[in-house]
Structure formats: C-alpha cells, structure tokens
mmCIF file of N, CA, C and O in Angstrom:
data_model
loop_
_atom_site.group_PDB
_atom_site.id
_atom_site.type_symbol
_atom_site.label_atom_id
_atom_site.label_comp_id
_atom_site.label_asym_id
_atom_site.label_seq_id
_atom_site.Cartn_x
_atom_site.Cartn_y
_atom_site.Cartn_z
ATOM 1 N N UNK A 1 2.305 -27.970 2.809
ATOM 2 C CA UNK A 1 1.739 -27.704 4.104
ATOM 3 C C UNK A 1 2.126 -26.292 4.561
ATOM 4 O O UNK A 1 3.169 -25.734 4.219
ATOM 5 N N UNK A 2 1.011 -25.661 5.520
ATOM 6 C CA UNK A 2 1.004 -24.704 5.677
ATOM 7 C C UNK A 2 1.460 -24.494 7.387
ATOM 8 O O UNK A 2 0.565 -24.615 8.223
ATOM 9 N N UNK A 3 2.377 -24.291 7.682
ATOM 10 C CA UNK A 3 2.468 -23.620 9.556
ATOM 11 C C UNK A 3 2.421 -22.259 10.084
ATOM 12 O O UNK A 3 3.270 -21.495 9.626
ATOM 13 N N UNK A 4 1.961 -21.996 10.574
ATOM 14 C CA UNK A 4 2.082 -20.611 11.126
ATOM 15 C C UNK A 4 2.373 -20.688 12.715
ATOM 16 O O UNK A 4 1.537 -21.488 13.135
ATOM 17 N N UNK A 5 3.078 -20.286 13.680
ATOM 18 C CA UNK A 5 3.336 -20.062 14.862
ATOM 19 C C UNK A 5 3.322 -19.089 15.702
ATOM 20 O O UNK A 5 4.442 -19.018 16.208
ATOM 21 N N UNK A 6 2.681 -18.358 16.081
ATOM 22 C CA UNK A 6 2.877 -16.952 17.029
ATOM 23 C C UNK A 6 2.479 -15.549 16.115
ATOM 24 O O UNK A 6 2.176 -14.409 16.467
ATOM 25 N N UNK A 7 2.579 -15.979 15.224
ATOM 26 C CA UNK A 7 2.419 -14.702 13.560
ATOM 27 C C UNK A 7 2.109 -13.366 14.721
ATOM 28 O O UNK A 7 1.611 -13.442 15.844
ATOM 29 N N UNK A 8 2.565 -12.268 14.039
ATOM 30 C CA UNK A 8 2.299 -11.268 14.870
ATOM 31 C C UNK A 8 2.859 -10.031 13.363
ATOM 32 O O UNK A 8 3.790 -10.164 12.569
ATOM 33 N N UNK A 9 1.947 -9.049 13.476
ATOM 34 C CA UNK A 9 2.335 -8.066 12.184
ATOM 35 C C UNK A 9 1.634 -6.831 12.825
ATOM 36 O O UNK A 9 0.444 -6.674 13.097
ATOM 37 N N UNK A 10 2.968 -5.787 13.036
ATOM 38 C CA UNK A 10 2.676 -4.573 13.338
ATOM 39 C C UNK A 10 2.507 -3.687 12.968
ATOM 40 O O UNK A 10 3.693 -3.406 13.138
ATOM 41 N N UNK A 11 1.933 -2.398 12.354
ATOM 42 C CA UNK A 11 2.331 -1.543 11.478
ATOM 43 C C UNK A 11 2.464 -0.324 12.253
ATOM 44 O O UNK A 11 1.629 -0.086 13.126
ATOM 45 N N UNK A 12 3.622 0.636 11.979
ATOM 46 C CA UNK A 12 4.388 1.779 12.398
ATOM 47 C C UNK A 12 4.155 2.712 12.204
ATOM 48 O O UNK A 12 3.960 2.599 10.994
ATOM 49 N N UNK A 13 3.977 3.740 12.422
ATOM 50 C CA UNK A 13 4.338 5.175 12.043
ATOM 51 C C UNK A 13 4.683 5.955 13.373
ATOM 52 O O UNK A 13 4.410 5.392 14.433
ATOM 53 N N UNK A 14 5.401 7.504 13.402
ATOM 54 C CA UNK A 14 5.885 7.666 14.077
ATOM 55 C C UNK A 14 4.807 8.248 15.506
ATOM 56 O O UNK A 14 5.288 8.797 16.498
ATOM 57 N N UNK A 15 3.994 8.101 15.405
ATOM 58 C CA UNK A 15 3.182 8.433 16.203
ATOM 59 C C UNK A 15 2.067 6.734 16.782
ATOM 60 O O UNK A 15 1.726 6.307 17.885
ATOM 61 N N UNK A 16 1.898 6.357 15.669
ATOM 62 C CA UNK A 16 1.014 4.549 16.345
ATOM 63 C C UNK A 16 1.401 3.614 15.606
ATOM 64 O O UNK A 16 1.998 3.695 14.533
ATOM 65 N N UNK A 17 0.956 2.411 16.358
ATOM 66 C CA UNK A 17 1.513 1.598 16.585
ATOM 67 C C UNK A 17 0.324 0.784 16.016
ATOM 68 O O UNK A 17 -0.667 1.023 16.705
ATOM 69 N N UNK A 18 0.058 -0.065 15.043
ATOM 70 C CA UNK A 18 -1.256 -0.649 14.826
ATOM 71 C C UNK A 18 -0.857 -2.491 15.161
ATOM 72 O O UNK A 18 0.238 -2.816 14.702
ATOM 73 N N UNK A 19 -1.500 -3.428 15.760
ATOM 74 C CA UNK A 19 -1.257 -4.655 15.662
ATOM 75 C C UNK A 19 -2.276 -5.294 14.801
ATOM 76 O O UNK A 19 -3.441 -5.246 15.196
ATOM 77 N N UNK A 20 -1.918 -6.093 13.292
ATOM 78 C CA UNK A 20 -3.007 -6.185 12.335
ATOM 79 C C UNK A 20 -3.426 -7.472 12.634
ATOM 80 O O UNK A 20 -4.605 -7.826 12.630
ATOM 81 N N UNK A 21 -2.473 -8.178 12.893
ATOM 82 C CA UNK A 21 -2.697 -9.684 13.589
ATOM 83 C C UNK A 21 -2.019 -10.021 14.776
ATOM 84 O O UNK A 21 -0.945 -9.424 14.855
ATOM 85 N N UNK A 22 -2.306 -10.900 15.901
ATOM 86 C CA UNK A 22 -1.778 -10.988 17.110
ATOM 87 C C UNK A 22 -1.827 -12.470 17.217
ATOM 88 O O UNK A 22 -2.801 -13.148 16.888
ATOM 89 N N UNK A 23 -0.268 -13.107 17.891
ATOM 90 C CA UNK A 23 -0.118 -14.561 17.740
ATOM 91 C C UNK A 23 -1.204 -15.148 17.233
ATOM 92 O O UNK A 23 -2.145 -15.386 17.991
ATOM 93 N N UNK A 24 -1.269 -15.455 15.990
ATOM 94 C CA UNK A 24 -2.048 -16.482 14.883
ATOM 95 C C UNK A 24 -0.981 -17.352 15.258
ATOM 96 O O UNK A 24 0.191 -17.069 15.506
ATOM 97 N N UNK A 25 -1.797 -18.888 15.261
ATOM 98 C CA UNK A 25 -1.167 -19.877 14.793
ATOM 99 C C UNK A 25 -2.341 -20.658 14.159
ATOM 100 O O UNK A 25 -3.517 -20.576 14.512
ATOM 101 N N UNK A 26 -1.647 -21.723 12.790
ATOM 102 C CA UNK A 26 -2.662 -22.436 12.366
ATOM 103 C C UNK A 26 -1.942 -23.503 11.471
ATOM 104 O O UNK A 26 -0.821 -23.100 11.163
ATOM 105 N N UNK A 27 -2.329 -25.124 10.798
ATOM 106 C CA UNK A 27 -1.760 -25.819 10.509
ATOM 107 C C UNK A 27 -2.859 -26.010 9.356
ATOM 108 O O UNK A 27 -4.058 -26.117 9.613
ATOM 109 N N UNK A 28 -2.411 -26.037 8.261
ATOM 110 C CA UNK A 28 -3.056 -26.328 6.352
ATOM 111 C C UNK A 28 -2.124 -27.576 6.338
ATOM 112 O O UNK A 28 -0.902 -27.471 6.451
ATOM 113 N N UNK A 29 -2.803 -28.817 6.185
ATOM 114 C CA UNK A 29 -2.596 -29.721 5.293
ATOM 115 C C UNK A 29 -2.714 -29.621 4.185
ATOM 116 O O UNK A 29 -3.587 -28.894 3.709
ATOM 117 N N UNK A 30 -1.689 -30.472 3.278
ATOM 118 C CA UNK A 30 -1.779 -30.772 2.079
ATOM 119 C C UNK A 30 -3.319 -31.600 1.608
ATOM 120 O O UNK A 30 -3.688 -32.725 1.943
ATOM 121 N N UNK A 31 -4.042 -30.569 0.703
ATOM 122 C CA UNK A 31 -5.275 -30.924 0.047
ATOM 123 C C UNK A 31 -6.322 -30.406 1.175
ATOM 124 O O UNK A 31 -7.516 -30.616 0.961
ATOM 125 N N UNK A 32 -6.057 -29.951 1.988
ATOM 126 C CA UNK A 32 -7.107 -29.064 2.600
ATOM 127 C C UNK A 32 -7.363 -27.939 2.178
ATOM 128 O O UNK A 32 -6.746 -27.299 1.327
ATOM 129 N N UNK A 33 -8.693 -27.529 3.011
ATOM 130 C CA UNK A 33 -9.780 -25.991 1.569
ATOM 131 C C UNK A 33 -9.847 -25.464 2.991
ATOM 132 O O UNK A 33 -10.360 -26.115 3.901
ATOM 133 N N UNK A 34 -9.350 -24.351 3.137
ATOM 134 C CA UNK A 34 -9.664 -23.778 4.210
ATOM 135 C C UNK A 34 -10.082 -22.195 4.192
ATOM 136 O O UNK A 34 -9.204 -21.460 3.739
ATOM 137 N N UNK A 35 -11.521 -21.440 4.699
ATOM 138 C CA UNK A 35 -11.690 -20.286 4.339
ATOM 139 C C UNK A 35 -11.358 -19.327 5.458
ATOM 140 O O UNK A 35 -11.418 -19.646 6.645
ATOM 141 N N UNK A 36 -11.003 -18.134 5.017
ATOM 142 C CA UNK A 36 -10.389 -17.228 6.433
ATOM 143 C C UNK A 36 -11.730 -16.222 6.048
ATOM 144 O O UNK A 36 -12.313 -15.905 5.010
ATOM 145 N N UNK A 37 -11.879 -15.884 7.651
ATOM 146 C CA UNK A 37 -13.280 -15.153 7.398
ATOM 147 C C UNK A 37 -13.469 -14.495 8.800
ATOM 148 O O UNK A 37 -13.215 -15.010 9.889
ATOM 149 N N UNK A 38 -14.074 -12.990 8.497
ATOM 150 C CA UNK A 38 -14.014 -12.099 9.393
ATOM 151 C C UNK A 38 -14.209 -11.029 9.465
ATOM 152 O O UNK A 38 -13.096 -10.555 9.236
ATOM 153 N N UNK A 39 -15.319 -9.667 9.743
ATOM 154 C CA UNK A 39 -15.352 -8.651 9.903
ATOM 155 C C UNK A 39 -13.970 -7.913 9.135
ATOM 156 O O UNK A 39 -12.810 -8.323 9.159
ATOM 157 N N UNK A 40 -14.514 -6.700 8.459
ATOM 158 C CA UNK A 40 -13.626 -5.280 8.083
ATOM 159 C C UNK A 40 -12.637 -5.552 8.621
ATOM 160 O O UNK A 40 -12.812 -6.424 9.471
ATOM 161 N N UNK A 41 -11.211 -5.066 8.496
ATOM 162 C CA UNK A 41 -10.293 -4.653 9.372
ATOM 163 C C UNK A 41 -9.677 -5.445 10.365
ATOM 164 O O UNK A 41 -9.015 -4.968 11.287
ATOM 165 N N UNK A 42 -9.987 -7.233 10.104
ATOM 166 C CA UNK A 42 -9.451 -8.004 11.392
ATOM 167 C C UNK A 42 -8.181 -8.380 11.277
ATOM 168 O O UNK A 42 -7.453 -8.871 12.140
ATOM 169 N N UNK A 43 -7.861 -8.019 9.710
ATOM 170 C CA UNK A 43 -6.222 -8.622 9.641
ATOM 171 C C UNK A 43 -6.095 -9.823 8.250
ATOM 172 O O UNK A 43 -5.107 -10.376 7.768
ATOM 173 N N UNK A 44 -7.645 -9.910 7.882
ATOM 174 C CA UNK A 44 -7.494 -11.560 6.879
ATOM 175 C C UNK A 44 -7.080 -10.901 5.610
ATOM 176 O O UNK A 44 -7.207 -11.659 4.648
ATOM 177 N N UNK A 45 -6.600 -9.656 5.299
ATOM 178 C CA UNK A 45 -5.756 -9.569 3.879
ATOM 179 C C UNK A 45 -4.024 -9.685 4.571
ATOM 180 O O UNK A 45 -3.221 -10.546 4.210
ATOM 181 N N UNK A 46 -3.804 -8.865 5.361
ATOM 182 C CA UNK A 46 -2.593 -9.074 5.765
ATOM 183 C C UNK A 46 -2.215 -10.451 6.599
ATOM 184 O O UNK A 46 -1.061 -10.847 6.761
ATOM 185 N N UNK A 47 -3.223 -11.008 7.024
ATOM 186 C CA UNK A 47 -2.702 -12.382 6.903
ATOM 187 C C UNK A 47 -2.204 -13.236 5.663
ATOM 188 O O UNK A 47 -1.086 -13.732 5.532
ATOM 189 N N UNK A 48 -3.145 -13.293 4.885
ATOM 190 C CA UNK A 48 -3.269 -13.689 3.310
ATOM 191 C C UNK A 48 -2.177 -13.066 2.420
ATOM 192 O O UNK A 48 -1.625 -13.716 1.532
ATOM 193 N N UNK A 49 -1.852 -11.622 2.728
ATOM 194 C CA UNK A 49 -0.405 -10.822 2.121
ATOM 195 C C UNK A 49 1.004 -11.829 2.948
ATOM 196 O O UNK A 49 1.876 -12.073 2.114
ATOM 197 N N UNK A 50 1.217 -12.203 3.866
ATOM 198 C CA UNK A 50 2.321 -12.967 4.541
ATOM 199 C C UNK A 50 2.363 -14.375 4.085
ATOM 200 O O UNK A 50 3.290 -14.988 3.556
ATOM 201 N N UNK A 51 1.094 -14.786 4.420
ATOM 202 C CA UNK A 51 1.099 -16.195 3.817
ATOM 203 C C UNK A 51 1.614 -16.274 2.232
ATOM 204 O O UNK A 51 2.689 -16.851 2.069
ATOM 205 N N UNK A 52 0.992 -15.781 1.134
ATOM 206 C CA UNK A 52 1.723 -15.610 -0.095
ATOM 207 C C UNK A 52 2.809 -15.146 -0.296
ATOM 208 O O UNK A 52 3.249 -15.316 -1.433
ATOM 209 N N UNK A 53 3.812 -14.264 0.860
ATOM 210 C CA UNK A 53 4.906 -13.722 0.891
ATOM 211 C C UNK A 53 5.032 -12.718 0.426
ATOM 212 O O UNK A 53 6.136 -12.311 0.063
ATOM 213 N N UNK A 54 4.166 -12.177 0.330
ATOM 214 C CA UNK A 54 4.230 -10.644 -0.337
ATOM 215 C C UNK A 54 4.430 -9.765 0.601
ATOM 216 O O UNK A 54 4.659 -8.620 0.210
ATOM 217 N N UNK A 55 4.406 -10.024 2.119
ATOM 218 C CA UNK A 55 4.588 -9.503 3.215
ATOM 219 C C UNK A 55 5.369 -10.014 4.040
ATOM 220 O O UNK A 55 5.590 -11.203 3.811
ATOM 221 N N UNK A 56 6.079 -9.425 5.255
ATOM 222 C CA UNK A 56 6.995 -10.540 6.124
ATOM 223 C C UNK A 56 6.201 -10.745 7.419
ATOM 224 O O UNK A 56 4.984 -10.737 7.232
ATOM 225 N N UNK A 57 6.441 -10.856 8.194
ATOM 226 C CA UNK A 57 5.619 -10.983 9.777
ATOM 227 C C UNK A 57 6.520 -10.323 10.720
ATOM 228 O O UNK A 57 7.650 -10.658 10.367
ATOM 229 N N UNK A 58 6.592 -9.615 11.662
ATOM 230 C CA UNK A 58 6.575 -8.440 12.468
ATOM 231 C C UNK A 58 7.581 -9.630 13.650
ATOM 232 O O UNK A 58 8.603 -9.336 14.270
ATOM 233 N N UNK A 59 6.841 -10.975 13.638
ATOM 234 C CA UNK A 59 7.502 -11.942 14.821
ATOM 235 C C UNK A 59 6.638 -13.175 14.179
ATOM 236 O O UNK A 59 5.812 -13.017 13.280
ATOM 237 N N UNK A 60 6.940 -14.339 14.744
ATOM 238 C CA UNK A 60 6.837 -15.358 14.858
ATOM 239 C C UNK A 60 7.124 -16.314 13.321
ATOM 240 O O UNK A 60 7.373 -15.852 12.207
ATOM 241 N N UNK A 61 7.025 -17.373 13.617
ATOM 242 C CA UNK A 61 7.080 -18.343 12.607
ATOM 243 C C UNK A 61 6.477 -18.820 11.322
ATOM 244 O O UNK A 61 5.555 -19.573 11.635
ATOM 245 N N UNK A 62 6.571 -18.730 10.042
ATOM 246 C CA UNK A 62 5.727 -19.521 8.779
ATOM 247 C C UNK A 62 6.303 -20.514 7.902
ATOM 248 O O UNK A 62 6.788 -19.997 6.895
ATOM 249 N N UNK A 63 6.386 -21.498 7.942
ATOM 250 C CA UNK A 63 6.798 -22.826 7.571
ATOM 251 C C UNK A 63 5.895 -22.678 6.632
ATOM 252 O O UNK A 63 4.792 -22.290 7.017
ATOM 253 N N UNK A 64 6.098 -22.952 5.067
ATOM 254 C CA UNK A 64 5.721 -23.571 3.553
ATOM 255 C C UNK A 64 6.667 -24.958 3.326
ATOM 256 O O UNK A 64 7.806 -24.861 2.869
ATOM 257 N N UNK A 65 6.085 -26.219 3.686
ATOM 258 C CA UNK A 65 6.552 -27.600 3.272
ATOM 259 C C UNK A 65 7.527 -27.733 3.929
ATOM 260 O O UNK A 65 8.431 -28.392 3.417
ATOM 261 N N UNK A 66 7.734 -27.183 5.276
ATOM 262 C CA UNK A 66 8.518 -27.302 6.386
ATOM 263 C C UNK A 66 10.065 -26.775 5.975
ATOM 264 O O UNK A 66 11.128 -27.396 5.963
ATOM 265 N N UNK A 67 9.838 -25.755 5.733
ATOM 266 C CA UNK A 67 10.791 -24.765 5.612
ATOM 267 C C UNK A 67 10.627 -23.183 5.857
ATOM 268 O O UNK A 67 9.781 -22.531 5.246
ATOM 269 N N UNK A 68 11.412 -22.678 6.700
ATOM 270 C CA UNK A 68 10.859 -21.335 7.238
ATOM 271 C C UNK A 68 11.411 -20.137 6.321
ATOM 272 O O UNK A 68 12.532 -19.758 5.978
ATOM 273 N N UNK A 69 10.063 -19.712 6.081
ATOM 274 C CA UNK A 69 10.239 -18.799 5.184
ATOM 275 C C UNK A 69 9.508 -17.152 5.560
ATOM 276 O O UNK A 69 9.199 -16.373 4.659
ATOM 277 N N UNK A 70 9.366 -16.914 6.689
ATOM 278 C CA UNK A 70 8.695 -15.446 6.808
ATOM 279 C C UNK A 70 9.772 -14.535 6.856
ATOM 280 O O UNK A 70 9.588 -13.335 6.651
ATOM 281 N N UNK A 71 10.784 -14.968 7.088
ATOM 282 C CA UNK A 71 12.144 -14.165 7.106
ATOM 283 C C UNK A 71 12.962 -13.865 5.943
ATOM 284 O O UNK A 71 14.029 -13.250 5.934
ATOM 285 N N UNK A 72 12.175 -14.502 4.711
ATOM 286 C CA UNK A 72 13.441 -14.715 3.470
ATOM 287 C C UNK A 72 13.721 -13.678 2.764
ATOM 288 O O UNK A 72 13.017 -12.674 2.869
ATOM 289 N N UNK A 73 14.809 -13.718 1.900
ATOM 290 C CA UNK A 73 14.829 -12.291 1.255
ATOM 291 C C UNK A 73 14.142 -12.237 0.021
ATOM 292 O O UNK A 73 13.782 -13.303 -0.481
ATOM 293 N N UNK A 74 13.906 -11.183 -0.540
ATOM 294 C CA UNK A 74 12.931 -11.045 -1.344
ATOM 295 C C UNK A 74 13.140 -11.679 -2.332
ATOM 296 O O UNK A 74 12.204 -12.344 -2.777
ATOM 297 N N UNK A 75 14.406 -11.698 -3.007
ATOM 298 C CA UNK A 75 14.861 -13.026 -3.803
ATOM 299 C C UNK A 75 14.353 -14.263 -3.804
ATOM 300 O O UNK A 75 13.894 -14.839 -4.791
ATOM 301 N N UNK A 76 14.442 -14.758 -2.518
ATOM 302 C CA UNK A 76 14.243 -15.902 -1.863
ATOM 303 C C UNK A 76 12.444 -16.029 -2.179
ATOM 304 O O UNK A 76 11.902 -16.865 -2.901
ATOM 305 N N UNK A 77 11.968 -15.239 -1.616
ATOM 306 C CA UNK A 77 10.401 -15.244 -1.569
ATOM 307 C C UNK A 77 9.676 -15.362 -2.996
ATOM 308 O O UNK A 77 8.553 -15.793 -3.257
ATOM 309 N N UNK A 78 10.683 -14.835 -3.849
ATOM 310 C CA UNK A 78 9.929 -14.845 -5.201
ATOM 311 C C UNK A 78 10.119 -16.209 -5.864
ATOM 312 O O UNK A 78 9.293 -16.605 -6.686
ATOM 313 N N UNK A 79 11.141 -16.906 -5.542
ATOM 314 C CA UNK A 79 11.379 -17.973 -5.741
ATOM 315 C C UNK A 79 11.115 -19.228 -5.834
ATOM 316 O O UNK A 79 11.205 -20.160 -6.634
ATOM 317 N N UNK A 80 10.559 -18.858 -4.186
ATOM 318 C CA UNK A 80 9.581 -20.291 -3.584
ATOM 319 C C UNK A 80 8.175 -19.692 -4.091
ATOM 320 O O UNK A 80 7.424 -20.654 -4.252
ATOM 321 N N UNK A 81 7.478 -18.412 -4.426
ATOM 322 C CA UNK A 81 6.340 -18.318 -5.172
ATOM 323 C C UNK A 81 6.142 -18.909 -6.032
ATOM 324 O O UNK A 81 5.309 -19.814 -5.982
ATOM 325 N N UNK A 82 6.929 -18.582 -7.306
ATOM 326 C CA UNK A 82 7.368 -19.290 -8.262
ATOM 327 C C UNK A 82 6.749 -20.918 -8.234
ATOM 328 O O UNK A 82 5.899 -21.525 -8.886
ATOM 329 N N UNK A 83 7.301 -21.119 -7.559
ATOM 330 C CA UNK A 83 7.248 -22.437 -7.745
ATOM 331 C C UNK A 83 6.125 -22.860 -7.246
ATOM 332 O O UNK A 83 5.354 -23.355 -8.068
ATOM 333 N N UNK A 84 5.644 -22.809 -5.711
ATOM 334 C CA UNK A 84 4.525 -23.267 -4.674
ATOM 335 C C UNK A 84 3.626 -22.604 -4.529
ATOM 336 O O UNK A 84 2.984 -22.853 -3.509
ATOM 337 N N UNK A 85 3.109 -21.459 -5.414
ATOM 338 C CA UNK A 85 1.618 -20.525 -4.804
ATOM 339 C C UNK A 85 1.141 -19.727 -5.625
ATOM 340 O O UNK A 85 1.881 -19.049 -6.337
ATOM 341 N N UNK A 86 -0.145 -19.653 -5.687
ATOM 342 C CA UNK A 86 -1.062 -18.959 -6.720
ATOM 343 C C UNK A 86 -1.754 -18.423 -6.145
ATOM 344 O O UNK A 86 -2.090 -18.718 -4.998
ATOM 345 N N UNK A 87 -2.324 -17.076 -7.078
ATOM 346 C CA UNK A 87 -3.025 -16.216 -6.480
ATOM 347 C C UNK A 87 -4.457 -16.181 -7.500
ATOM 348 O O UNK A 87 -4.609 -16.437 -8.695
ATOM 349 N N UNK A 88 -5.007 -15.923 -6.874
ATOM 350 C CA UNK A 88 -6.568 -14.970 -7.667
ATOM 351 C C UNK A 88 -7.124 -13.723 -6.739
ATOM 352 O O UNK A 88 -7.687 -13.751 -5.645
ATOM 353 N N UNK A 89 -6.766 -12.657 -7.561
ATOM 354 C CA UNK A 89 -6.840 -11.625 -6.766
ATOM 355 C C UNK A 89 -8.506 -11.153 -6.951
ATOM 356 O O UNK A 89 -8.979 -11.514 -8.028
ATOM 357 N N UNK A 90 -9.190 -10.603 -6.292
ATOM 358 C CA UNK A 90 -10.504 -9.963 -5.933
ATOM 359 C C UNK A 90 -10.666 -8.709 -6.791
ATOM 360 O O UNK A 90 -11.767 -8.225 -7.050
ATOM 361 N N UNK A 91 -9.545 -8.234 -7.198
ATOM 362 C CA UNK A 91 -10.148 -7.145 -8.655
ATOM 363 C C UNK A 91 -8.578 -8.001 -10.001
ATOM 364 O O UNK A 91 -7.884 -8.982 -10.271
ATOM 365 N N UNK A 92 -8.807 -7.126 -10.208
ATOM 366 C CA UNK A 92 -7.558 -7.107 -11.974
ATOM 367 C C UNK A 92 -6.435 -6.497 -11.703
ATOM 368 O O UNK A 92 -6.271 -5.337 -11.323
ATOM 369 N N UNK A 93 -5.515 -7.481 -11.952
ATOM 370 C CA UNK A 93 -4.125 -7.329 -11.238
ATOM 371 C C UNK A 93 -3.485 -7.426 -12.551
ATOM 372 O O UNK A 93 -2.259 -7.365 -12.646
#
C-alpha cells in the first residue's frame, strides 16, 4: 500500500524557489491500477521520482506498507526498492 500525506517538493536555487508539487495526498491499495495524468510540467515525474524513492519530499509524509519512508537514507531507500518496486522507464535506462 501506497500513502502519501501533505507531499510537498520544492526546488532551489539561489535566486527561485520552484514548488513541483503542493500538499498531494493519496491512498494505493494493494492490487489497485492507478494512472497519474496531467499537462507538461505539473509535477507527475517528480511525483513518480519520490514515490519510487529516487527522490525525497521537501515535507510531508510517504508510507510504503505502512512504514515511513520519504525520509530514509539512501541505503535505506535502495533497500526497500530492492525488494518492493519496479520500474519501466519511458526511454532505455
């Protein structure tokens, strides 16, 4: 199962400030198909980069099988990949 709570992901530089996603929350059951979908630029790769953990979140909460993991260390993140998540990437990786 999938949780998300408040999700919020900022990106920096020393001059702006970009917000790529703003409090997302959303709940994936186990064996649910769910498609993320949306105009250029709304945030659904860097959502999709956090959710797989390849990214962290800026604030709020992401529970994978009810364990919080948007905070973990990279160790940690590769770990629970490992084990719980697959990718198919959109070109050749």
């Amino acid at each position: 199962m999938i949780e998300i709570k408040g999700l919020n992901k900022v990106f920096r530089t020393e001059e702006v400030e970009t917000a790529a996603i703003n409090n997302i929350s959303l709940q994936v059951e186990k064996g649910e198909f769910v498609a993320i979908m949306g105009p250029s630029g709304c945030g659904k790769s860097t959502l999709l980069n956090i959710l797989g953990m390849l990214d962290s979140p800026t604030s709020g909460k992401y529970y994978l099988d009810g364990v919080e993991v948007g905070h973990m260390k990279e160790s940690e993140r590769t770990e629970t990949r490992k084990g719980k998540l697959g990718f198919v990437f959109q070109s050749f990786n």
